CSV table of N, CA and C in Angstrom, one decimal:
chain,number,residue,atom,x,y,z
A,10,MET,N,0.9,-1.2,-0.1
A,10,MET,CA,-0.1,0.0,0.0
A,10,MET,C,0.8,1.2,0.0
A,11,HIS,N,2.1,1.2,0.8
A,11,HIS,CA,2.8,2.3,0.7
A,11,HIS,C,3.3,2.8,-0.6
A,12,ARG,N,3.6,1.8,-1.4
A,12,ARG,CA,4.2,2.1,-2.8
A,12,ARG,C,3.1,2.8,-3.6
A,13,HIS,N,1.8,2.3,-3.5
A,13,HIS,CA,0.8,2.9,-4.2
A,13,HIS,C,0.5,4.4,-3.8
A,14,VAL,N,0.6,4.6,-2.4
A,14,VAL,CA,0.6,6.1,-1.8
A,14,VAL,C,1.7,6.8,-2.5
A,15,ARG,N,2.9,6.4,-2.5
A,15,ARG,CA,3.9,7.0,-3.1
A,15,ARG,C,3.8,7.4,-4.6
A,16,GLN,N,3.3,6.4,-5.5
A,16,GLN,CA,3.1,6.6,-6.7
A,16,GLN,C,2.0,7.7,-6.9
A,17,TRP,N,0.9,7.5,-6.4
A,17,TRP,CA,-0.1,8.7,-6.5
A,17,TRP,C,0.5,10.0,-6.0
A,18,LEU,N,1.1,10.1,-5.0
A,18,LEU,CA,1.7,11.3,-4.4
A,18,LEU,C,2.7,11.9,-5.4
A,19,ILE,N,3.5,11.1,-6.0
A,19,ILE,CA,4.5,11.7,-7.0
A,19,ILE,C,3.8,12.2,-8.2
A,20,LEU,N,2.7,11.5,-8.6
A,20,LEU,CA,1.9,12.1,-9.8
A,20,LEU,C,1.4,13.6,-9.4
A,21,PHE,N,0.9,13.6,-8.2
A,21,PHE,CA,0.2,14.8,-7.7
A,21,PHE,C,1.3,15.9,-7.7
A,22,ILE,N,2.5,15.5,-7.1
A,22,ILE,CA,3.5,16.6,-6.9
A,22,ILE,C,4.0,16.9,-8.5
A,23,VAL,N,4.2,16.0,-9.2
A,23,VAL,CA,4.7,16.4,-10.5
A,23,VAL,C,3.6,17.2,-11.4
A,24,GLY,N,2.4,17.0,-11.0
A,24,GLY,CA,1.4,17.9,-11.5
A,24,GLY,C,1.4,19.4,-11.0
A,25,LEU,N,1.7,19.5,-9.8
A,25,LEU,CA,1.9,20.8,-9.0
A,25,LEU,C,3.2,21.5,-9.7
A,26,VAL,N,4.3,20.7,-9.9
A,26,VAL,CA,5.5,21.3,-10.4
A,26,VAL,C,5.4,21.8,-11.8
A,27,VAL,N,4.8,20.9,-12.6
A,27,VAL,CA,4.5,21.5,-13.9
A,27,VAL,C,3.6,22.6,-14.0
A,28,SER,N,2.5,22.7,-13.2
A,28,SER,CA,1.6,23.8,-13.1
A,28,SER,C,2.3,25.0,-12.7
A,29,GLY,N,3.3,24.8,-11.6
A,29,GLY,CA,4.1,26.0,-11.2
A,29,GLY,C,5.1,26.6,-12.2
A,30,VAL,N,5.7,25.6,-12.7
A,30,VAL,CA,6.8,26.0,-13.6
A,30,VAL,C,6.3,26.6,-15.0
A,31,THR,N,5.1,26.2,-15.4
A,31,THR,CA,4.4,26.8,-16.6
A,31,THR,C,3.8,28.0,-16.3
A,32,ALA,N,3.7,28.6,-15.0
A,32,ALA,CA,3.1,29.9,-14.7
A,32,ALA,C,4.2,31.1,-14.9
A,33,PHE,N,5.5,30.6,-15.1
A,33,PHE,CA,6.4,31.6,-15.3
A,33,PHE,C,6.6,32.3,-16.7
A,34,PRO,N,6.5,31.3,-17.7
A,34,PRO,CA,6.6,32.0,-19.3
A,34,PRO,C,5.3,32.1,-19.7
A,35,LEU,N,4.4,32.8,-19.2
A,35,LEU,CA,3.0,32.9,-19.8
A,35,LEU,C,3.0,33.6,-21.1
A,36,GLU,N,3.8,34.6,-21.5
A,36,GLU,CA,3.7,35.4,-22.6
A,36,GLU,C,4.3,34.6,-23.8
A,37,LEU,N,5.4,33.7,-23.5
A,37,LEU,CA,5.9,32.8,-24.5
A,37,LEU,C,5.0,31.7,-24.8
A,38,GLU,N,4.3,31.1,-23.7
A,38,GLU,CA,3.3,30.1,-24.0
A,38,GLU,C,2.2,30.5,-24.8
A,39,LEU,N,1.6,31.8,-24.4
A,39,LEU,CA,0.5,32.2,-25.4
A,39,LEU,C,0.9,32.5,-26.7
A,40,ARG,N,2.1,33.1,-26.9
A,40,ARG,CA,2.6,33.2,-28.3
A,40,ARG,C,2.5,32.0,-29.1
A,41,LEU,N,3.3,30.9,-28.3
A,41,LEU,CA,3.2,29.7,-29.2
A,41,LEU,C,1.8,29.0,-29.2
A,42,GLY,N,1.0,29.2,-28.4
A,42,GLY,CA,-0.3,28.7,-28.6
A,42,GLY,C,-1.2,29.4,-29.5
A,43,ALA,N,-1.1,30.7,-29.6
A,43,ALA,CA,-1.7,31.5,-30.8
A,43,ALA,C,-1.1,31.2,-32.1
A,44,ALA,N,0.2,30.8,-32.1
A,44,ALA,CA,1.0,30.4,-33.3
A,44,ALA,C,0.4,29.1,-34.0
A,45,VAL,N,0.1,28.1,-32.9
A,45,VAL,CA,-0.3,26.9,-33.2
A,45,VAL,C,-2.0,27.0,-33.8
A,46,LEU,N,-2.6,27.7,-33.0
A,46,LEU,CA,-4.1,27.9,-33.5
A,46,LEU,C,-4.3,28.6,-34.7
A,47,HIS,N,-3.3,29.4,-35.2
A,47,HIS,CA,-3.3,30.1,-36.5
A,47,HIS,C,-2.5,29.5,-37.5
A,48,ALA,N,-1.8,28.5,-37.4
A,48,ALA,CA,-0.9,27.7,-38.4
A,48,ALA,C,-2.0,27.1,-39.5
A,49,GLY,N,-1.5,27.2,-40.6
A,49,GLY,CA,-2.2,26.8,-41.7
A,49,GLY,C,-2.9,25.5,-41.7
A,50,TRP,N,-2.4,24.5,-40.9
A,50,TRP,CA,-2.8,23.1,-40.8
A,50,TRP,C,-3.8,23.2,-39.7
A,51,SER,N,-4.0,24.2,-38.8
A,51,SER,CA,-4.8,24.2,-37.7
A,51,SER,C,-6.3,24.2,-37.9
A,52,PRO,N,-7.1,23.3,-37.4
A,52,PRO,CA,-8.5,23.3,-37.7
A,52,PRO,C,-9.3,24.2,-36.7
A,53,PHE,N,-8.4,24.8,-35.6
A,53,PHE,CA,-9.3,25.4,-34.7
A,53,PHE,C,-10.0,26.7,-35.2
A,54,PRO,N,-9.5,27.6,-36.1
A,54,PRO,CA,-10.2,28.8,-36.5
A,54,PRO,C,-11.7,28.4,-37.0
A,55,GLN,N,-11.8,27.3,-37.6
A,55,GLN,CA,-13.1,26.8,-38.1
A,55,GLN,C,-14.0,26.1,-37.1
A,56,ILE,N,-13.3,25.3,-36.2
A,56,ILE,CA,-14.2,24.3,-35.2
A,56,ILE,C,-14.3,25.0,-33.9
A,57,ALA,N,-13.3,26.1,-33.6
A,57,ALA,CA,-13.3,26.7,-32.3
A,57,ALA,C,-13.0,28.2,-32.4
A,58,PRO,N,-13.7,28.9,-33.1
A,58,PRO,CA,-13.4,30.3,-33.3
A,58,PRO,C,-13.3,31.1,-32.0
A,59,ASP,N,-14.2,30.8,-31.1
A,59,ASP,CA,-14.3,31.5,-29.8
A,59,ASP,C,-12.9,31.3,-29.1
A,60,LEU,N,-12.5,29.9,-29.1
A,60,LEU,CA,-11.2,29.7,-28.4
A,60,LEU,C,-10.1,30.5,-29.0
A,61,VAL,N,-10.0,30.4,-30.4
A,61,VAL,CA,-8.9,31.2,-31.0
A,61,VAL,C,-9.0,32.8,-30.7
A,62,MET,N,-10.3,33.3,-30.7
A,62,MET,CA,-10.4,34.8,-30.3
A,62,MET,C,-10.0,35.0,-28.8
A,63,TRP,N,-10.4,34.0,-28.0
A,63,TRP,CA,-10.0,34.2,-26.6
A,63,TRP,C,-8.5,34.3,-26.3
A,64,VAL,N,-7.9,33.3,-27.0
A,64,VAL,CA,-6.4,33.1,-26.8
A,64,VAL,C,-5.8,34.4,-27.4
A,65,ASP,N,-6.1,34.9,-28.6
A,65,ASP,CA,-5.6,36.0,-29.1
A,65,ASP,C,-5.9,37.2,-28.3
A,66,ARG,N,-7.0,37.4,-27.7
A,66,ARG,CA,-7.4,38.4,-26.7
A,66,ARG,C,-6.4,38.5,-25.4
A,67,VAL,N,-6.2,37.3,-24.9
A,67,VAL,CA,-5.4,37.0,-23.6
A,67,VAL,C,-4.0,37.5,-24.0
A,68,HIS,N,-3.5,36.9,-25.2
A,68,HIS,CA,-2.2,37.1,-25.7
A,68,HIS,C,-1.9,38.7,-25.7
A,69,ALA,N,-2.8,39.2,-26.5
A,69,ALA,CA,-2.7,40.8,-26.7
A,69,ALA,C,-2.7,41.5,-25.5
A,70,ALA,N,-3.6,41.2,-24.5
A,70,ALA,CA,-3.6,41.9,-23.2
A,70,ALA,C,-2.4,41.7,-22.5
A,71,LEU,N,-1.8,40.4,-22.5
A,71,LEU,CA,-0.4,40.1,-21.7
A,71,LEU,C,0.7,40.8,-22.4
A,72,VAL,N,0.8,40.9,-23.6
A,72,VAL,CA,1.9,41.5,-24.4
A,72,VAL,C,1.9,43.1,-24.1
A,73,ASP,N,0.5,43.7,-24.0
A,73,ASP,CA,0.3,45.0,-23.7
A,73,ASP,C,0.7,45.3,-22.2
A,74,THR,N,0.1,44.4,-21.4
A,74,THR,CA,0.4,44.7,-19.9
A,74,THR,C,2.0,44.5,-19.6
A,75,TYR,N,2.5,43.5,-20.0
A,75,TYR,CA,4.0,43.2,-19.7
A,75,TYR,C,4.8,44.3,-20.3
A,76,GLY,N,4.4,44.8,-21.6
A,76,GLY,CA,5.1,45.8,-22.2
A,76,GLY,C,5.3,47.1,-21.3
A,77,ARG,N,4.0,47.5,-21.1
A,77,ARG,CA,3.8,48.8,-20.2
A,77,ARG,C,4.0,48.8,-18.7
A,78,TYR,N,3.7,47.5,-18.2
A,78,TYR,CA,3.8,47.3,-16.7
A,78,TYR,C,4.4,46.0,-16.5
A,79,PRO,N,5.6,45.8,-16.8
A,79,PRO,CA,6.3,44.4,-16.6
A,79,PRO,C,6.2,43.9,-15.2
A,80,PHE,N,6.0,44.9,-14.1
A,80,PHE,CA,6.0,44.2,-12.7
A,80,PHE,C,4.6,43.5,-12.6
A,81,MET,N,3.6,43.6,-13.3
A,81,MET,CA,2.5,42.7,-13.3
A,81,MET,C,2.8,41.2,-13.3
A,82,ALA,N,3.8,40.9,-14.1
A,82,ALA,CA,4.2,39.5,-14.2
A,82,ALA,C,4.6,38.9,-12.9
A,83,TYR,N,4.9,39.8,-12.0
A,83,TYR,CA,5.3,39.4,-10.6
A,83,TYR,C,4.3,38.5,-9.9
A,84,GLY,N,3.0,38.9,-10.3
A,84,GLY,CA,1.9,38.2,-9.6
A,84,GLY,C,1.8,36.7,-10.0
A,85,THR,N,2.1,36.4,-11.3
A,85,THR,CA,2.1,35.0,-11.8
A,85,THR,C,3.4,34.3,-11.3
A,86,ASP,N,4.5,35.1,-11.1
A,86,ASP,CA,5.7,34.6,-10.5
A,86,ASP,C,5.4,34.0,-9.2
A,87,TRP,N,4.6,34.7,-8.3
A,87,TRP,CA,4.3,34.3,-7.0
A,87,TRP,C,3.2,33.2,-7.2
A,88,LEU,N,2.3,33.1,-8.1
A,88,LEU,CA,1.5,32.0,-8.4
A,88,LEU,C,2.4,30.7,-8.7
A,89,ALA,N,3.3,30.9,-9.5
A,89,ALA,CA,4.1,29.8,-9.7
A,89,ALA,C,4.9,29.2,-8.5
A,90,PHE,N,5.4,30.1,-7.7
A,90,PHE,CA,6.1,29.9,-6.5
A,90,PHE,C,5.2,29.2,-5.5
A,91,ALA,N,3.9,29.5,-5.5
A,91,ALA,CA,3.1,29.0,-4.6
A,91,ALA,C,2.7,27.5,-5.0
A,92,HIS,N,2.7,27.2,-6.1
A,92,HIS,CA,2.7,25.7,-6.7
A,92,HIS,C,3.9,24.9,-6.3
A,93,LEU,N,5.0,25.5,-6.4
A,93,LEU,CA,6.2,24.7,-6.0
A,93,LEU,C,6.2,24.5,-4.4
A,94,VAL,N,5.9,25.5,-3.8
A,94,VAL,CA,5.8,25.5,-2.2
A,94,VAL,C,4.9,24.2,-1.8
A,95,ILE,N,3.6,24.4,-2.5
A,95,ILE,CA,2.6,23.2,-2.0
A,95,ILE,C,3.1,22.0,-2.4
A,96,ALA,N,3.8,21.8,-3.5
A,96,ALA,CA,4.3,20.5,-3.9
A,96,ALA,C,5.3,20.1,-2.9
A,97,VAL,N,6.2,21.0,-2.3
A,97,VAL,CA,7.2,20.5,-1.4
A,97,VAL,C,6.4,20.1,-0.1
A,98,ALA,N,5.1,20.6,0.3
A,98,ALA,CA,4.4,20.1,1.5
A,98,ALA,C,4.1,18.6,1.3
A,99,PHE,N,3.7,18.2,0.1
A,99,PHE,CA,3.5,16.8,-0.1
A,99,PHE,C,4.6,15.8,0.1
A,100,ILE,N,5.8,16.3,0.4
A,100,ILE,CA,7.0,15.4,0.6
A,100,ILE,C,6.6,14.8,2.1
A,101,GLY,N,6.1,15.5,3.0
A,101,GLY,CA,5.8,14.9,4.3
A,101,GLY,C,5.0,13.6,4.2
A,102,PRO,N,3.8,13.5,3.4
A,102,PRO,CA,3.0,12.4,3.2
A,102,PRO,C,3.9,11.3,2.5
A,103,LEU,N,4.8,11.7,1.6
A,103,LEU,CA,5.7,10.7,1.0
A,103,LEU,C,6.6,10.0,2.1
A,104,ARG,N,7.0,10.5,3.0
A,104,ARG,CA,7.8,9.9,4.0
A,104,ARG,C,7.1,9.4,5.1
A,105,ASP,N,6.1,9.8,5.6
A,105,ASP,CA,5.1,9.4,6.5
A,105,ASP,C,3.7,9.6,6.4
A,106,PRO,N,3.0,8.8,5.6
A,106,PRO,CA,1.7,9.0,5.2
A,106,PRO,C,0.7,9.2,6.3
A,107,VAL,N,0.8,8.3,7.2
A,107,VAL,CA,-0.1,8.2,8.4
A,107,VAL,C,-0.3,9.6,9.3
A,108,ARG,N,1.1,9.8,9.5
A,108,ARG,CA,1.4,11.1,10.4
A,108,ARG,C,1.1,12.4,9.6
A,109,ASN,N,1.1,12.3,8.4
A,109,ASN,CA,0.9,13.6,7.5
A,109,ASN,C,-0.3,13.6,6.6
A,110,VAL,N,-1.4,12.8,7.2
A,110,VAL,CA,-2.6,12.7,6.3
A,110,VAL,C,-3.3,14.1,6.4
A,111,TRP,N,-2.9,14.9,7.2
A,111,TRP,CA,-3.5,16.3,7.3
A,111,TRP,C,-3.2,17.1,6.1
A,112,VAL,N,-2.0,16.8,5.4
A,112,VAL,CA,-1.6,17.4,4.1
A,112,VAL,C,-2.5,17.0,3.0
A,113,ILE,N,-2.8,15.6,2.9
A,113,ILE,CA,-3.7,15.2,1.9
A,113,ILE,C,-5.0,15.9,2.1
A,114,GLN,N,-5.6,16.0,3.5
A,114,GLN,CA,-6.9,16.5,3.6
A,114,GLN,C,-6.8,18.0,3.1
A,115,PHE,N,-5.8,18.9,3.4
A,115,PHE,CA,-5.5,20.0,2.9
A,115,PHE,C,-5.6,20.2,1.5
A,116,GLY,N,-5.0,19.2,0.9
A,116,GLY,CA,-5.0,19.4,-0.7
A,116,GLY,C,-6.3,19.0,-1.1
A,117,MET,N,-7.1,18.3,-0.6
A,117,MET,CA,-8.4,17.9,-0.9
A,117,MET,C,-9.5,19.1,-0.9
A,118,ILE,N,-9.1,19.7,0.2
A,118,ILE,CA,-10.0,20.9,0.5
A,118,ILE,C,-9.7,22.0,-0.5
A,119,ALA,N,-8.3,22.2,-0.8
A,119,ALA,CA,-7.9,23.1,-1.9
A,119,ALA,C,-8.6,22.7,-3.2
A,120,CYS,N,-8.5,21.6,-3.5
A,120,CYS,CA,-9.0,21.2,-4.8
A,120,CYS,C,-10.5,21.6,-4.9
A,121,VAL,N,-11.3,21.3,-3.8
A,121,VAL,CA,-12.6,21.6,-3.8
A,121,VAL,C,-12.9,23.1,-3.9
A,122,GLY,N,-12.0,23.8,-3.4
A,122,GLY,CA,-12.1,25.3,-3.5
A,122,GLY,C,-11.9,25.9,-4.7
A,123,VAL,N,-11.3,25.2,-5.6
A,123,VAL,CA,-11.0,25.6,-7.1
A,123,VAL,C,-12.4,25.9,-7.7
A,124,VAL,N,-13.3,25.1,-7.6
A,124,VAL,CA,-14.5,25.1,-8.2
A,124,VAL,C,-15.3,26.5,-8.0
A,125,PRO,N,-15.6,26.7,-6.8
A,125,PRO,CA,-16.3,28.0,-6.4
A,125,PRO,C,-15.4,29.2,-6.9
A,126,LEU,N,-14.1,29.2,-6.7
A,126,LEU,CA,-13.2,30.3,-7.1
A,126,LEU,C,-13.3,30.6,-8.5
A,127,ALA,N,-13.1,29.5,-9.3
A,127,ALA,CA,-13.3,29.7,-10.8
A,127,ALA,C,-14.6,30.4,-11.1
A,128,LEU,N,-15.7,29.7,-10.6
A,128,LEU,CA,-17.0,30.4,-10.9
A,128,LEU,C,-17.3,31.7,-10.5
A,129,ILE,N,-16.8,32.0,-9.3
A,129,ILE,CA,-17.1,33.4,-8.8
A,129,ILE,C,-16.1,34.4,-9.5
A,130,ALA,N,-14.8,34.2,-9.2
A,130,ALA,CA,-13.9,35.1,-9.8
A,130,ALA,C,-13.8,35.1,-11.5
A,131,GLY,N,-14.2,33.9,-11.9
A,131,GLY,CA,-14.2,33.9,-13.4
A,131,GLY,C,-15.3,34.7,-14.0
A,132,GLY,N,-16.5,34.5,-13.3
A,132,GLY,CA,-17.7,35.4,-13.6
A,132,GLY,C,-17.4,37.0,-13.5
A,133,ILE,N,-16.8,37.2,-12.3
A,133,ILE,CA,-16.6,38.7,-12.0
A,133,ILE,C,-15.7,39.3,-13.0
A,134,ARG,N,-14.5,38.4,-13.4
A,134,ARG,CA,-13.5,38.8,-14.3
A,134,ARG,C,-13.8,38.6,-15.8
A,135,GLY,N,-14.9,38.2,-16.0
A,135,GLY,CA,-15.4,38.2,-17.5
A,135,GLY,C,-14.8,36.9,-18.2
A,136,ILE,N,-14.3,35.9,-17.4
A,136,ILE,CA,-13.6,34.8,-18.1
A,136,ILE,C,-14.8,33.8,-18.7
A,137,PRO,N,-14.6,33.5,-20.0
A,137,PRO,CA,-15.6,32.5,-20.6
A,137,PRO,C,-15.9,31.4,-19.8
A,138,LEU,N,-17.2,30.8,-19.9
A,138,LEU,CA,-17.5,29.6,-19.1
A,138,LEU,C,-16.5,28.4,-19.4
A,139,GLY,N,-16.4,28.3,-20.8
A,139,GLY,CA,-15.4,27.1,-21.2
A,139,GLY,C,-14.1,27.1,-20.4
A,140,TRP,N,-13.6,28.4,-20.3
A,140,TRP,CA,-12.2,28.6,-19.6
A,140,TRP,C,-12.4,28.4,-18.0
A,141,GLN,N,-13.5,28.8,-17.6
A,141,GLN,CA,-13.8,28.4,-16.2
A,141,GLN,C,-13.9,26.9,-16.0
A,142,LEU,N,-14.6,26.3,-16.9
A,142,LEU,CA,-14.5,24.8,-16.7
A,142,LEU,C,-13.3,24.1,-16.8
A,143,LEU,N,-12.5,24.7,-17.6
A,143,LEU,CA,-10.9,24.0,-17.9
A,143,LEU,C,-10.3,24.4,-16.4
A,144,ASP,N,-10.4,25.5,-15.7
A,144,ASP,CA,-9.8,25.8,-14.5
A,144,ASP,C,-10.5,25.0,-13.5
A,145,MET,N,-11.6,24.7,-13.5
A,145,MET,CA,-12.3,23.8,-12.4
A,145,MET,C,-11.7,22.5,-12.6
A,146,SER,N,-11.5,22.1,-13.8
A,146,SER,CA,-11.0,20.7,-14.0
A,146,SER,C,-9.8,20.4,-13.1
A,147,PHE,N,-8.9,21.5,-12.9
A,147,PHE,CA,-7.7,21.2,-12.2
A,147,PHE,C,-8.0,20.8,-10.8
A,148,GLY,N,-9.0,21.3,-10.3
A,148,GLY,CA,-9.6,20.8,-8.8
A,148,GLY,C,-10.2,19.5,-8.9
A,149,VAL,N,-10.9,19.2,-10.0
A,149,VAL,CA,-11.7,18.0,-10.1
A,149,VAL,C,-10.7,16.8,-10.4
A,150,ILE,N,-9.8,17.0,-11.3
A,150,ILE,CA,-8.9,16.0,-11.7
A,150,ILE,C,-7.8,15.9,-10.4
A,151,GLY,N,-7.5,17.0,-9.9
A,151,GLY,CA,-6.4,16.9,-8.9
A,151,GLY,C,-6.9,16.3,-7.5
A,152,ILE,N,-8.2,16.3,-7.3
A,152,ILE,CA,-8.8,15.6,-6.0
A,152,ILE,C,-8.7,14.0,-6.1
A,153,ILE,N,-8.7,13.4,-7.4
A,153,ILE,CA,-8.7,11.9,-7.5
A,153,ILE,C,-7.5,11.4,-7.0
A,154,PRO,N,-6.3,11.7,-7.2
A,154,PRO,CA,-5.1,11.1,-6.6
A,154,PRO,C,-5.2,11.2,-5.2
A,155,LEU,N,-5.7,12.3,-4.7
A,155,LEU,CA,-5.6,12.6,-3.2
A,155,LEU,C,-6.6,11.8,-2.5
A,156,VAL,N,-7.8,11.6,-3.1
A,156,VAL,CA,-8.7,10.8,-2.5
A,156,VAL,C,-8.3,9.3,-2.5
A,157,VAL,N,-7.6,8.8,-3.6
A,157,VAL,CA,-7.1,7.5,-3.6
A,157,VAL,C,-6.1,7.4,-2.4
A,158,VAL,N,-5.2,8.4,-2.2
A,158,VAL,CA,-4.1,8.3,-1.4
A,158,VAL,C,-4.7,8.4,0.1
A,159,TYR,N,-5.9,9.2,0.1
A,159,TYR,CA,-6.4,9.2,1.7
A,159,TYR,C,-7.0,7.9,2.0
A,160,ARG,N,-7.7,7.3,1.1
A,160,ARG,CA,-8.3,6.0,1.4
A,160,ARG,C,-7.2,5.0,1.7
A,161,LEU,N,-6.1,4.9,0.9
A,161,LEU,CA,-5.1,4.1,1.2
A,161,LEU,C,-4.3,4.3,2.5
A,162,ILE,N,-4.2,5.6,2.9
A,162,ILE,CA,-3.7,5.9,4.2
A,162,ILE,C,-4.7,5.4,5.3
A,163,ARG,N,-5.9,5.6,5.2
A,163,ARG,CA,-6.9,5.0,6.1
A,163,ARG,C,-6.8,3.3,6.3
A,164,ARG,N,-6.5,2.7,5.1
A,164,ARG,CA,-6.2,1.2,5.2
A,164,ARG,C,-4.9,1.0,6.0
A,165,ILE,N,-4.0,1.8,5.6
A,165,ILE,CA,-2.6,1.6,6.3
A,165,ILE,C,-2.9,1.8,7.9
A,166,GLU,N,-3.6,2.9,8.3
A,166,GLU,CA,-3.9,3.0,9.7
A,166,GLU,C,-4.6,2.0,10.3
A,167,GLN,N,-5.5,1.4,9.6
A,167,GLN,CA,-6.3,0.3,10.2
A,167,GLN,C,-5.4,-1.0,10.3
A,168,ALA,N,-4.5,-1.1,9.2
A,168,ALA,CA,-3.5,-2.3,9.5
A,168,ALA,C,-2.7,-2.1,10.6
A,169,GLN,N,-2.2,-1.0,10.7
A,169,GLN,CA,-1.2,-0.6,11.9
A,169,GLN,C,-1.9,-0.9,13.3
A,170,ALA,N,-3.2,-0.5,13.3
A,170,ALA,CA,-3.8,-0.6,14.6
A,170,ALA,C,-4.1,-2.1,14.9
A,171,ALA,N,-4.3,-2.7,13.9
A,171,ALA,CA,-4.5,-4.4,14.1
A,171,ALA,C,-3.3,-5.1,14.6
A,172,LEU,N,-2.1,-4.4,14.5
A,172,LEU,CA,-0.9,-5.2,14.9
A,172,LEU,C,-0.7,-5.1,16.3
A,173,PRO,N,-0.3,-6.2,16.9
A,173,PRO,CA,-0.1,-6.4,18.2
A,173,PRO,C,1.0,-5.4,18.9
A,174,VAL,N,0.6,-5.0,20.0
A,174,VAL,CA,1.8,-4.0,20.6
A,174,VAL,C,2.6,-4.8,21.3
A,175,LEU,N,4.1,-4.7,21.2
A,175,LEU,CA,5.1,-5.4,21.9
A,175,LEU,C,5.5,-4.7,22.9
C-alpha cells in the first residue's frame, strides 16, 4: 500500500510542479499557443473560433500589460512559486503518510475550493465559461489522486492498529 501511496503522491507533486513552472513563461506560452491555433494546418479557427479569439485576446492583453507594466508579471511569478511550495508540502506524506494525512486533507480542501473560485472570480473577471470549466478541471482531476491516497492511508492506519503492541 505504501508503494501505491507514493506513486499517486509523486503524480500529484509532478502535476503541481508542472503547473508552477509553466506559470512563469506565460507570454511565451501564449505566443506559441496562438501560433499553433493560427497555423495553416490548424482546424481551430473553423471548429473553435471563440477559443482562438479568446487566446488572441489574452495574448494581446498580456503583451500590452507586460510591455507597459512588466511588474504585473510578478503576480504570476508568485502563483508559480506557490505551486512549487505546495508541492514541497506533499513530501511529508511521502515520508510518513499516516502522520501527515492532514496534508492530503488540506490538498483535497484546496481542490474543492478551485470550483467556487473559478465560478465566482471567473464570472466577475469576464472569463468565458469554457475557460472556467477548464480551470475547475484542475481541482476535479487533482482531487482524484488525493482521494485514492487518503483511502490508502486510512487502510494503512487500520492495518497498523490491528498489529499487536509489543
